[in-house]
Amino acid sequence: MLARHQEPIVAIATAPGRGAVGIVRVSGRNLASLIQALCGRTLRPREATYIPFADADGSPIDHGLALHFVAPHSFTGEDVLELQAHGGPVVLQLLVARCLQAAAEADPATGQPRLAGLRVAQPGEFSERAFLNDKIDLAQAEAIADLIDASTEAAARSASRSLAGDFSKEIHGLRDALIHLRMLVEATLDFPEEEIDFLLKADAQGQLNRLQAALMTVLGKARQGALLREGIKVVIAGQPNAGKSSLLNALAGAELAIVTPIAGTTRDVVQQTIQIEGVPLHVIDTAGLREGDGVDEVEQIGIARAWGQIDNADAVLFLHDLTRAGQSEYDQADADIATALKQRLPASVSVVDVWNKADAASNAQDRAGLTLSARTGEGLQQLRLQLLQQAGWQQASEGLFIARERHVQALRRVREHLAVADAHLAAQAQNLDLLAEELRLGQNALNEITGEFSADDLLGVIFSSFCIGK
């Protein structure tokens, strides 16, 4: 544990801005002297007490509730003081300043500072303390931030399940089964002279097969949970006047982008996040893709930005105009765009052909892809389902938990290690040491998810993305 983790910390624990209630939180060891200075009295543990909050000269800052949580029965596992006042930013800043001032004051009984070293908390430091003091594991800590940042109801409910430990229980179950299998393999390595074949008698192959099956189930849930958290980036691309802005407006259910019959109206990127069955989709409208003498400098910048968005998309909606389909110049331009998309995008990025303006065209039949009308809404539901399918989404179950991309990557590494272990197990005694090593590496990958094995730099990256006060 780093030295800074021993220092007491203070911060505003509620969102910036004005509100009915705001909270200032202090966490550290032995807060009794600080509490006496701030509250003018001792506090009974876990009992809300209504008191005045006074400045050093006795002038009132506010009136509110004070709560004292005694270690280890607190969120951080340390002594915690919460001051609940009115939620004005100035009031809360004054309370933080008073906490810092009181901490530096000398305690009349000892002559020492009341709480030496008290400082303002860094982002995520309260949650980091909870993790370091074994109040929550790393997956649960991440679920706190995911619950705060949830953009859909499904994401919020899934983050709540992860915070309650559902995801961690799944990981611990996999880890326990893997440890048991490691024990069998290493027992065979330690006692090679024994005639009993430990692995055969204990059905090591069957255990490994069941472990792999359970892993695939958890990996499938984690993929779905990562989709709930991250969503997918969908870029609408195509020639000018194909109806890209109209499609964005139709999907969002609001007039977000300007729609006119003038080519080149959209000059910059317009983005809106929508949700389909709880999955956030970040839909991006871009400038029409075209070349020629009629393209001015500003539109060229817009087209360059459009290609930049396309290059980073999870899925691309290639929008075609049915009313112009069959015109040689238009068809050639579409073919050029299709070629460019194929050259620029990796195979993992799906390109969905969407034929727009079905309400105004007579040639809407026999087109490969989806046919719709952004103006009337015809075909929009099929497009929404197609987007979910392209993202790999399956109907969410009640037991779905939130997950992050790092969790998915860790589980994929476990899958790879178990696959290699399966091959070594088939070779029996010749490769048992290699089998044991693959199982150990698989266990390490599982431990990275919950934090039993995590590098300090990984922790720094994770907690730095939290808001201050959490």
mmCIF file of N, CA, C and O in Angstrom, residues 359-453:
data_model
loop_
_atom_site.group_PDB
_atom_site.id
_atom_site.type_symbol
_atom_site.label_atom_id
_atom_site.label_comp_id
_atom_site.label_asym_id
_atom_site.label_seq_id
_atom_site.Cartn_x
_atom_site.Cartn_y
_atom_site.Cartn_z
ATOM 1 N N ASP A 359 -40.864 5.693 -49.510
ATOM 2 C CA ASP A 359 -42.182 6.294 -49.710
ATOM 3 C C ASP A 359 -42.268 7.067 -51.021
ATOM 4 O O ASP A 359 -43.367 7.314 -51.538
ATOM 5 N N ALA A 360 -41.109 7.449 -51.586
ATOM 6 C CA ALA A 360 -41.120 8.276 -52.800
ATOM 7 C C ALA A 360 -40.579 7.549 -54.015
ATOM 8 O O ALA A 360 -40.482 8.137 -55.091
ATOM 9 N N ALA A 361 -40.220 6.280 -53.874
ATOM 10 C CA ALA A 361 -39.598 5.549 -54.983
ATOM 11 C C ALA A 361 -40.479 4.408 -55.436
ATOM 12 O O ALA A 361 -41.222 3.813 -54.651
ATOM 13 N N SER A 362 -40.385 4.105 -56.692
ATOM 14 C CA SER A 362 -41.148 2.988 -57.257
ATOM 15 C C SER A 362 -40.289 1.752 -57.443
ATOM 16 O O SER A 362 -40.793 0.694 -57.807
ATOM 17 N N ASN A 363 -38.991 1.859 -57.174
ATOM 18 C CA ASN A 363 -38.069 0.739 -57.403
ATOM 19 C C ASN A 363 -37.496 0.220 -56.095
ATOM 20 O O ASN A 363 -36.307 -0.050 -55.973
ATOM 21 N N ALA A 364 -38.373 0.121 -55.070
ATOM 22 C CA ALA A 364 -37.907 -0.264 -53.738
ATOM 23 C C ALA A 364 -37.741 -1.762 -53.566
ATOM 24 O O ALA A 364 -37.257 -2.225 -52.545
ATOM 25 N N GLN A 365 -38.141 -2.536 -54.538
ATOM 26 C CA GLN A 365 -38.089 -3.989 -54.404
ATOM 27 C C GLN A 365 -36.735 -4.538 -54.853
ATOM 28 O O GLN A 365 -35.991 -3.909 -55.607
ATOM 29 N N ASP A 366 -36.465 -5.733 -54.374
ATOM 30 C CA ASP A 366 -35.295 -6.502 -54.812
ATOM 31 C C ASP A 366 -33.980 -5.751 -54.580
ATOM 32 O O ASP A 366 -33.076 -5.759 -55.432
ATOM 33 N N ARG A 367 -33.860 -5.101 -53.441
ATOM 34 C CA ARG A 367 -32.621 -4.435 -53.075
ATOM 35 C C ARG A 367 -31.956 -5.209 -51.942
ATOM 36 O O ARG A 367 -32.608 -5.581 -50.961
ATOM 37 N N ALA A 368 -30.652 -5.446 -52.065
ATOM 38 C CA ALA A 368 -29.924 -6.132 -50.994
ATOM 39 C C ALA A 368 -29.742 -5.162 -49.839
ATOM 40 O O ALA A 368 -29.212 -4.066 -50.013
ATOM 41 N N GLY A 369 -30.207 -5.525 -48.668
ATOM 42 C CA GLY A 369 -30.116 -4.648 -47.515
ATOM 43 C C GLY A 369 -31.497 -4.286 -47.010
ATOM 44 O O GLY A 369 -32.494 -4.922 -47.347
ATOM 45 N N LEU A 370 -31.556 -3.253 -46.194
ATOM 46 C CA LEU A 370 -32.808 -2.815 -45.594
ATOM 47 C C LEU A 370 -33.413 -1.666 -46.396
ATOM 48 O O LEU A 370 -32.699 -0.763 -46.834
ATOM 49 N N THR A 371 -34.724 -1.696 -46.561
ATOM 50 C CA THR A 371 -35.446 -0.624 -47.238
ATOM 51 C C THR A 371 -36.313 0.091 -46.216
ATOM 52 O O THR A 371 -37.034 -0.554 -45.441
ATOM 53 N N LEU A 372 -36.239 1.415 -46.201
ATOM 54 C CA LEU A 372 -37.001 2.164 -45.207
ATOM 55 C C LEU A 372 -37.324 3.564 -45.722
ATOM 56 O O LEU A 372 -36.862 3.978 -46.785
ATOM 57 N N SER A 373 -38.098 4.262 -44.921
ATOM 58 C CA SER A 373 -38.382 5.667 -45.176
ATOM 59 C C SER A 373 -38.152 6.433 -43.880
ATOM 60 O O SER A 373 -38.881 6.239 -42.896
ATOM 61 N N ALA A 374 -37.125 7.283 -43.861
ATOM 62 C CA ALA A 374 -36.865 8.084 -42.673
ATOM 63 C C ALA A 374 -37.990 9.080 -42.422
ATOM 64 O O ALA A 374 -38.231 9.486 -41.287
ATOM 65 N N ARG A 375 -38.700 9.454 -43.483
ATOM 66 C CA ARG A 375 -39.767 10.444 -43.348
ATOM 67 C C ARG A 375 -41.001 9.854 -42.702
ATOM 68 O O ARG A 375 -41.602 10.465 -41.818
ATOM 69 N N THR A 376 -41.402 8.638 -43.115
ATOM 70 C CA THR A 376 -42.627 8.030 -42.577
ATOM 71 C C THR A 376 -42.363 7.069 -41.417
ATOM 72 O O THR A 376 -43.282 6.715 -40.688
ATOM 73 N N GLY A 377 -41.129 6.632 -41.261
ATOM 74 C CA GLY A 377 -40.809 5.658 -40.209
ATOM 75 C C GLY A 377 -40.896 4.220 -40.662
ATOM 76 O O GLY A 377 -40.599 3.300 -39.889
ATOM 77 N N GLU A 378 -41.296 3.981 -41.907
ATOM 78 C CA GLU A 378 -41.378 2.617 -42.419
ATOM 79 C C GLU A 378 -39.992 1.956 -42.398
ATOM 80 O O GLU A 378 -39.018 2.517 -42.902
ATOM 81 N N GLY A 379 -39.901 0.765 -41.803
ATOM 82 C CA GLY A 379 -38.658 0.009 -41.782
ATOM 83 C C GLY A 379 -37.692 0.371 -40.670
ATOM 84 O O GLY A 379 -36.641 -0.273 -40.529
ATOM 85 N N LEU A 380 -38.025 1.385 -39.847
ATOM 86 C CA LEU A 380 -37.099 1.789 -38.782
ATOM 87 C C LEU A 380 -36.925 0.707 -37.726
ATOM 88 O O LEU A 380 -35.823 0.498 -37.203
ATOM 89 N N GLN A 381 -38.005 -0.003 -37.388
ATOM 90 C CA GLN A 381 -37.898 -1.042 -36.371
ATOM 91 C C GLN A 381 -36.990 -2.168 -36.845
ATOM 92 O O GLN A 381 -36.190 -2.702 -36.068
ATOM 93 N N GLN A 382 -37.099 -2.541 -38.122
ATOM 94 C CA GLN A 382 -36.202 -3.570 -38.657
ATOM 95 C C GLN A 382 -34.753 -3.102 -38.592
ATOM 96 O O GLN A 382 -33.848 -3.890 -38.320
ATOM 97 N N LEU A 383 -34.518 -1.812 -38.825
ATOM 98 C CA LEU A 383 -33.156 -1.280 -38.731
ATOM 99 C C LEU A 383 -32.642 -1.368 -37.299
ATOM 100 O O LEU A 383 -31.484 -1.748 -37.068
ATOM 101 N N ARG A 384 -33.482 -1.026 -36.334
ATOM 102 C CA ARG A 384 -33.066 -1.101 -34.930
ATOM 103 C C ARG A 384 -32.674 -2.535 -34.556
ATOM 104 O O ARG A 384 -31.646 -2.771 -33.911
ATOM 105 N N LEU A 385 -33.480 -3.497 -34.968
ATOM 106 C CA LEU A 385 -33.173 -4.897 -34.666
ATOM 107 C C LEU A 385 -31.892 -5.344 -35.370
ATOM 108 O O LEU A 385 -31.102 -6.103 -34.815
ATOM 109 N N GLN A 386 -31.694 -4.843 -36.590
ATOM 110 C CA GLN A 386 -30.488 -5.180 -37.331
ATOM 111 C C GLN A 386 -29.245 -4.635 -36.615
ATOM 112 O O GLN A 386 -28.213 -5.307 -36.538
ATOM 113 N N LEU A 387 -29.338 -3.445 -36.072
ATOM 114 C CA LEU A 387 -28.213 -2.858 -35.355
ATOM 115 C C LEU A 387 -27.874 -3.675 -34.106
ATOM 116 O O LEU A 387 -26.701 -3.907 -33.801
ATOM 117 N N LEU A 388 -28.893 -4.114 -33.392
ATOM 118 C CA LEU A 388 -28.642 -4.956 -32.219
ATOM 119 C C LEU A 388 -27.985 -6.270 -32.625
ATOM 120 O O LEU A 388 -27.073 -6.768 -31.962
ATOM 121 N N GLN A 389 -28.450 -6.840 -33.714
ATOM 122 C CA GLN A 389 -27.873 -8.089 -34.196
ATOM 123 C C GLN A 389 -26.413 -7.895 -34.592
ATOM 124 O O GLN A 389 -25.558 -8.728 -34.267
ATOM 125 N N GLN A 390 -26.124 -6.792 -35.282
ATOM 126 C CA GLN A 390 -24.743 -6.525 -35.679
ATOM 127 C C GLN A 390 -23.851 -6.341 -34.467
ATOM 128 O O GLN A 390 -22.666 -6.687 -34.492
ATOM 129 N N ALA A 391 -24.395 -5.788 -33.398
ATOM 130 C CA ALA A 391 -23.605 -5.573 -32.185
ATOM 131 C C ALA A 391 -23.387 -6.851 -31.400
ATOM 132 O O ALA A 391 -22.554 -6.895 -30.494
ATOM 133 N N GLY A 392 -24.120 -7.904 -31.727
ATOM 134 C CA GLY A 392 -23.995 -9.151 -30.983
ATOM 135 C C GLY A 392 -24.873 -9.206 -29.753
ATOM 136 O O GLY A 392 -24.650 -10.011 -28.857
ATOM 137 N N TRP A 393 -25.907 -8.365 -29.722
ATOM 138 C CA TRP A 393 -26.777 -8.309 -28.545
ATOM 139 C C TRP A 393 -27.786 -9.438 -28.573
ATOM 140 O O TRP A 393 -28.348 -9.775 -29.602
ATOM 141 N N GLN A 394 -28.010 -10.002 -27.396
ATOM 142 C CA GLN A 394 -29.058 -10.993 -27.208
ATOM 143 C C GLN A 394 -30.006 -10.473 -26.146
ATOM 144 O O GLN A 394 -29.623 -9.654 -25.312
ATOM 145 N N GLN A 395 -31.226 -10.957 -26.161
ATOM 146 C CA GLN A 395 -32.225 -10.468 -25.224
ATOM 147 C C GLN A 395 -31.700 -10.564 -23.800
ATOM 148 O O GLN A 395 -31.284 -11.625 -23.344
ATOM 149 N N ALA A 396 -31.682 -9.431 -23.104
ATOM 150 C CA ALA A 396 -31.116 -9.389 -21.755
ATOM 151 C C ALA A 396 -31.970 -10.197 -20.781
ATOM 152 O O ALA A 396 -33.193 -10.173 -20.832
ATOM 153 N N SER A 397 -31.291 -10.899 -19.884
ATOM 154 C CA SER A 397 -31.982 -11.633 -18.833
ATOM 155 C C SER A 397 -31.923 -10.812 -17.551
ATOM 156 O O SER A 397 -31.158 -9.860 -17.424
ATOM 157 N N GLU A 398 -32.705 -11.206 -16.565
ATOM 158 C CA GLU A 398 -32.745 -10.485 -15.303
ATOM 159 C C GLU A 398 -31.415 -10.570 -14.566
ATOM 160 O O GLU A 398 -31.101 -9.734 -13.750
ATOM 161 N N GLY A 399 -30.635 -11.609 -14.844
ATOM 162 C CA GLY A 399 -29.383 -11.793 -14.122
ATOM 163 C C GLY A 399 -28.185 -11.149 -14.778
ATOM 164 O O GLY A 399 -27.044 -11.399 -14.368
ATOM 165 N N LEU A 400 -28.381 -10.287 -15.770
ATOM 166 C CA LEU A 400 -27.250 -9.709 -16.490
ATOM 167 C C LEU A 400 -26.526 -8.701 -15.611
ATOM 168 O O LEU A 400 -27.145 -7.924 -14.891
ATOM 169 N N PHE A 401 -25.195 -8.735 -15.631
ATOM 170 C CA PHE A 401 -24.386 -7.792 -14.873
ATOM 171 C C PHE A 401 -23.586 -6.920 -15.826
ATOM 172 O O PHE A 401 -23.344 -7.275 -16.964
ATOM 173 N N ILE A 402 -23.192 -5.748 -15.321
ATOM 174 C CA ILE A 402 -22.390 -4.838 -16.128
ATOM 175 C C ILE A 402 -20.960 -5.361 -16.214
ATOM 176 O O ILE A 402 -20.492 -6.075 -15.314
ATOM 177 N N ALA A 403 -20.274 -5.077 -17.290
ATOM 178 C CA ALA A 403 -18.876 -5.495 -17.436
ATOM 179 C C ALA A 403 -18.158 -4.479 -18.294
ATOM 180 O O ALA A 403 -18.781 -3.659 -18.978
ATOM 181 N N ARG A 404 -16.843 -4.529 -18.242
ATOM 182 C CA ARG A 404 -16.008 -3.625 -19.021
ATOM 183 C C ARG A 404 -15.209 -4.423 -20.035
ATOM 184 O O ARG A 404 -15.072 -5.646 -19.924
ATOM 185 N N GLU A 405 -14.651 -3.700 -20.998
ATOM 186 C CA GLU A 405 -13.880 -4.359 -22.036
ATOM 187 C C GLU A 405 -12.685 -5.099 -21.446
ATOM 188 O O GLU A 405 -12.307 -6.154 -21.927
ATOM 189 N N ARG A 406 -12.088 -4.562 -20.380
ATOM 190 C CA ARG A 406 -10.944 -5.259 -19.772
ATOM 191 C C ARG A 406 -11.373 -6.600 -19.173
ATOM 192 O O ARG A 406 -10.602 -7.559 -19.169
ATOM 193 N N HIS A 407 -12.610 -6.665 -18.660
ATOM 194 C CA HIS A 407 -13.117 -7.937 -18.138
ATOM 195 C C HIS A 407 -13.254 -8.957 -19.269
ATOM 196 O O HIS A 407 -12.879 -10.130 -19.114
ATOM 197 N N VAL A 408 -13.807 -8.505 -20.387
ATOM 198 C CA VAL A 408 -13.980 -9.400 -21.539
ATOM 199 C C VAL A 408 -12.627 -9.897 -22.029
ATOM 200 O O VAL A 408 -12.459 -11.091 -22.311
ATOM 201 N N GLN A 409 -11.650 -8.996 -22.119
ATOM 202 C CA GLN A 409 -10.315 -9.401 -22.578
ATOM 203 C C GLN A 409 -9.679 -10.392 -21.622
ATOM 204 O O GLN A 409 -9.021 -11.351 -22.048
ATOM 205 N N ALA A 410 -9.852 -10.180 -20.319
ATOM 206 C CA ALA A 410 -9.293 -11.113 -19.335
ATOM 207 C C ALA A 410 -9.932 -12.495 -19.465
ATOM 208 O O ALA A 410 -9.238 -13.516 -19.412
ATOM 209 N N LEU A 411 -11.244 -12.533 -19.650
ATOM 210 C CA LEU A 411 -11.929 -13.822 -19.797
ATOM 211 C C LEU A 411 -11.505 -14.522 -21.087
ATOM 212 O O LEU A 411 -11.410 -15.757 -21.127
ATOM 213 N N ARG A 412 -11.249 -13.761 -22.125
ATOM 214 C CA ARG A 412 -10.764 -14.363 -23.371
ATOM 215 C C ARG A 412 -9.375 -14.970 -23.183
ATOM 216 O O ARG A 412 -9.062 -16.022 -23.752
ATOM 217 N N ARG A 413 -8.536 -14.322 -22.363
ATOM 218 C CA ARG A 413 -7.217 -14.904 -22.079
ATOM 219 C C ARG A 413 -7.355 -16.193 -21.286
ATOM 220 O O ARG A 413 -6.620 -17.154 -21.519
ATOM 221 N N VAL A 414 -8.311 -16.220 -20.357
ATOM 222 C CA VAL A 414 -8.566 -17.457 -19.617
ATOM 223 C C VAL A 414 -8.990 -18.562 -20.579
ATOM 224 O O VAL A 414 -8.517 -19.711 -20.479
ATOM 225 N N ARG A 415 -9.860 -18.231 -21.510
ATOM 226 C CA ARG A 415 -10.314 -19.219 -22.503
ATOM 227 C C ARG A 415 -9.125 -19.781 -23.283
ATOM 228 O O ARG A 415 -9.035 -20.999 -23.509
ATOM 229 N N GLU A 416 -8.208 -18.908 -23.685
ATOM 230 C CA GLU A 416 -7.037 -19.358 -24.446
ATOM 231 C C GLU A 416 -6.149 -20.263 -23.602
ATOM 232 O O GLU A 416 -5.657 -21.295 -24.081
ATOM 233 N N HIS A 417 -5.935 -19.903 -22.343
ATOM 234 C CA HIS A 417 -5.088 -20.728 -21.469
ATOM 235 C C HIS A 417 -5.719 -22.101 -21.227
ATOM 236 O O HIS A 417 -5.022 -23.127 -21.200
ATOM 237 N N LEU A 418 -7.054 -22.122 -21.057
ATOM 238 C CA LEU A 418 -7.720 -23.417 -20.832
ATOM 239 C C LEU A 418 -7.691 -24.267 -22.090
ATOM 240 O O LEU A 418 -7.623 -25.506 -21.998
ATOM 241 N N ALA A 419 -7.755 -23.648 -23.255
ATOM 242 C CA ALA A 419 -7.664 -24.419 -24.498
ATOM 243 C C ALA A 419 -6.296 -25.085 -24.624
ATOM 244 O O ALA A 419 -6.191 -26.260 -25.007
ATOM 245 N N VAL A 420 -5.246 -24.356 -24.287
ATOM 246 C CA VAL A 420 -3.892 -24.940 -24.320
ATOM 247 C C VAL A 420 -3.764 -26.014 -23.246
ATOM 248 O O VAL A 420 -3.164 -27.073 -23.473
ATOM 249 N N ALA A 421 -4.340 -25.751 -22.070
ATOM 250 C CA ALA A 421 -4.308 -26.744 -20.996
ATOM 251 C C ALA A 421 -5.008 -28.029 -21.418
ATOM 252 O O ALA A 421 -4.553 -29.133 -21.081
ATOM 253 N N ASP A 422 -6.085 -27.913 -22.156
ATOM 254 C CA ASP A 422 -6.804 -29.093 -22.643
ATOM 255 C C ASP A 422 -5.907 -29.946 -23.531
ATOM 256 O O ASP A 422 -5.905 -31.183 -23.438
ATOM 257 N N ALA A 423 -5.135 -29.282 -24.384
ATOM 258 C CA ALA A 423 -4.216 -30.026 -25.256
ATOM 259 C C ALA A 423 -3.133 -30.718 -24.449
ATOM 260 O O ALA A 423 -2.760 -31.870 -24.720
ATOM 261 N N HIS A 424 -2.621 -30.039 -23.431
ATOM 262 C CA HIS A 424 -1.580 -30.652 -22.595
ATOM 263 C C HIS A 424 -2.138 -31.820 -21.788
ATOM 264 O O HIS A 424 -1.454 -32.830 -21.575
ATOM 265 N N LEU A 425 -3.375 -31.692 -21.329
ATOM 266 C CA LEU A 425 -3.981 -32.764 -20.542
ATOM 267 C C LEU A 425 -4.140 -34.020 -21.379
ATOM 268 O O LEU A 425 -4.000 -35.147 -20.883
ATOM 269 N N ALA A 426 -4.426 -33.832 -22.660
ATOM 270 C CA ALA A 426 -4.561 -34.995 -23.549
ATOM 271 C C ALA A 426 -3.256 -35.757 -23.678
ATOM 272 O O ALA A 426 -3.253 -36.967 -23.912
ATOM 273 N N ALA A 427 -2.120 -35.049 -23.493
ATOM 274 C CA ALA A 427 -0.811 -35.702 -23.581
ATOM 275 C C ALA A 427 -0.399 -36.367 -22.277
ATOM 276 O O ALA A 427 0.662 -37.000 -22.205
ATOM 277 N N GLN A 428 -1.201 -36.202 -21.224
ATOM 278 C CA GLN A 428 -0.970 -36.810 -19.919
ATOM 279 C C GLN A 428 0.399 -36.453 -19.343
ATOM 280 O O GLN A 428 0.796 -35.295 -19.357
ATOM 281 N N ALA A 429 1.170 -37.420 -18.887
ATOM 282 C CA ALA A 429 2.370 -37.175 -18.077
ATOM 283 C C ALA A 429 3.435 -36.362 -18.795
ATOM 284 O O ALA A 429 4.216 -35.655 -18.158
ATOM 285 N N GLN A 430 3.477 -36.434 -20.127
ATOM 286 C CA GLN A 430 4.546 -35.731 -20.833
ATOM 287 C C GLN A 430 4.478 -34.222 -20.649
ATOM 288 O O GLN A 430 5.503 -33.553 -20.649
ATOM 289 N N ASN A 431 3.302 -33.646 -20.481
ATOM 290 C CA ASN A 431 3.158 -32.191 -20.452
ATOM 291 C C ASN A 431 2.457 -31.678 -19.196
ATOM 292 O O ASN A 431 1.861 -30.608 -19.213
ATOM 293 N N LEU A 432 2.541 -32.402 -18.085
ATOM 294 C CA LEU A 432 1.825 -31.981 -16.892
ATOM 295 C C LEU A 432 2.359 -30.679 -16.322
ATOM 296 O O LEU A 432 1.610 -29.880 -15.765
ATOM 297 N N ASP A 433 3.666 -30.444 -16.442
ATOM 298 C CA ASP A 433 4.208 -29.179 -15.936
ATOM 299 C C ASP A 433 3.694 -28.004 -16.766
ATOM 300 O O ASP A 433 3.401 -26.928 -16.233
ATOM 301 N N LEU A 434 3.574 -28.205 -18.079
ATOM 302 C CA LEU A 434 3.015 -27.156 -18.935
ATOM 303 C C LEU A 434 1.529 -26.957 -18.654
ATOM 304 O O LEU A 434 1.017 -25.823 -18.692
ATOM 305 N N LEU A 435 0.829 -28.047 -18.358
ATOM 306 C CA LEU A 435 -0.589 -27.958 -17.999
ATOM 307 C C LEU A 435 -0.756 -27.118 -16.735
ATOM 308 O O LEU A 435 -1.617 -26.228 -16.673
ATOM 309 N N ALA A 436 0.078 -27.395 -15.733
ATOM 310 C CA ALA A 436 -0.002 -26.640 -14.485
ATOM 311 C C ALA A 436 0.261 -25.157 -14.715
ATOM 312 O O ALA A 436 -0.398 -24.292 -14.116
ATOM 313 N N GLU A 437 1.199 -24.826 -15.595
ATOM 314 C CA GLU A 437 1.519 -23.431 -15.873
ATOM 315 C C GLU A 437 0.356 -22.722 -16.566
ATOM 316 O O GLU A 437 0.035 -21.570 -16.240
ATOM 317 N N GLU A 438 -0.303 -23.377 -17.513
ATOM 318 C CA GLU A 438 -1.441 -22.757 -18.186
ATOM 319 C C GLU A 438 -2.588 -22.506 -17.220
ATOM 320 O O GLU A 438 -3.262 -21.471 -17.282
ATOM 321 N N LEU A 439 -2.802 -23.443 -16.293
ATOM 322 C CA LEU A 439 -3.851 -23.243 -15.293
ATOM 323 C C LEU A 439 -3.503 -22.072 -14.370
ATOM 324 O O LEU A 439 -4.378 -21.287 -13.986
ATOM 325 N N ARG A 440 -2.222 -21.935 -14.022
ATOM 326 C CA ARG A 440 -1.795 -20.817 -13.181
ATOM 327 C C ARG A 440 -2.022 -19.479 -13.893
ATOM 328 O O ARG A 440 -2.520 -18.520 -13.297
ATOM 329 N N LEU A 441 -1.671 -19.421 -15.174
ATOM 330 C CA LEU A 441 -1.868 -18.193 -15.941
ATOM 331 C C LEU A 441 -3.353 -17.857 -16.077
ATOM 332 O O LEU A 441 -3.747 -16.690 -16.029
ATOM 333 N N GLY A 442 -4.178 -18.893 -16.245
ATOM 334 C CA GLY A 442 -5.619 -18.674 -16.304
ATOM 335 C C GLY A 442 -6.158 -18.116 -14.999
ATOM 336 O O GLY A 442 -7.007 -17.210 -14.998
ATOM 337 N N GLN A 443 -5.656 -18.631 -13.878
ATOM 338 C CA GLN A 443 -6.087 -18.116 -12.580
ATOM 339 C C GLN A 443 -5.661 -16.666 -12.404
ATOM 340 O O GLN A 443 -6.418 -15.841 -11.889
ATOM 341 N N ASN A 444 -4.456 -16.313 -12.831
ATOM 342 C CA ASN A 444 -3.997 -14.929 -12.725
ATOM 343 C C ASN A 444 -4.899 -13.984 -13.514
ATOM 344 O O ASN A 444 -5.202 -12.870 -13.073
ATOM 345 N N ALA A 445 -5.326 -14.424 -14.701
ATOM 346 C CA ALA A 445 -6.205 -13.579 -15.520
ATOM 347 C C ALA A 445 -7.551 -13.359 -14.820
ATOM 348 O O ALA A 445 -8.110 -12.261 -14.871
ATOM 349 N N LEU A 446 -8.071 -14.387 -14.162
ATOM 350 C CA LEU A 446 -9.317 -14.229 -13.403
ATOM 351 C C LEU A 446 -9.113 -13.281 -12.229
ATOM 352 O O LEU A 446 -9.971 -12.433 -11.938
ATOM 353 N N ASN A 447 -7.962 -13.395 -11.562
ATOM 354 C CA ASN A 447 -7.693 -12.536 -10.410
ATOM 355 C C ASN A 447 -7.579 -11.066 -10.795
ATOM 356 O O ASN A 447 -7.849 -10.185 -9.976
ATOM 357 N N GLU A 448 -7.172 -10.803 -12.031
ATOM 358 C CA GLU A 448 -7.083 -9.410 -12.476
ATOM 359 C C GLU A 448 -8.453 -8.742 -12.485
ATOM 360 O O GLU A 448 -8.569 -7.532 -12.278
ATOM 361 N N ILE A 449 -9.498 -9.513 -12.723
ATOM 362 C CA ILE A 449 -10.842 -8.937 -12.811
ATOM 363 C C ILE A 449 -11.290 -8.408 -11.454
ATOM 364 O O ILE A 449 -11.804 -7.287 -11.342
ATOM 365 N N THR A 450 -11.105 -9.206 -10.409
ATOM 366 C CA THR A 450 -11.571 -8.811 -9.074
ATOM 367 C C THR A 450 -10.503 -8.081 -8.275
ATOM 368 O O THR A 450 -10.798 -7.524 -7.221
ATOM 369 N N GLY A 451 -9.256 -8.076 -8.765
ATOM 370 C CA GLY A 451 -8.217 -7.287 -8.118
ATOM 371 C C GLY A 451 -7.336 -8.045 -7.157
ATOM 372 O O GLY A 451 -6.487 -7.437 -6.498
ATOM 373 N N GLU A 452 -7.498 -9.375 -7.059
ATOM 374 C CA GLU A 452 -6.577 -10.127 -6.212
ATOM 375 C C GLU A 452 -5.146 -10.042 -6.741
ATOM 376 O O GLU A 452 -4.189 -10.162 -5.996
ATOM 377 N N PHE A 453 -5.049 -9.829 -8.045
ATOM 378 C CA PHE A 453 -3.737 -9.629 -8.665
ATOM 379 C C PHE A 453 -3.880 -8.489 -9.655
ATOM 380 O O PHE A 453 -4.468 -8.657 -10.707
#
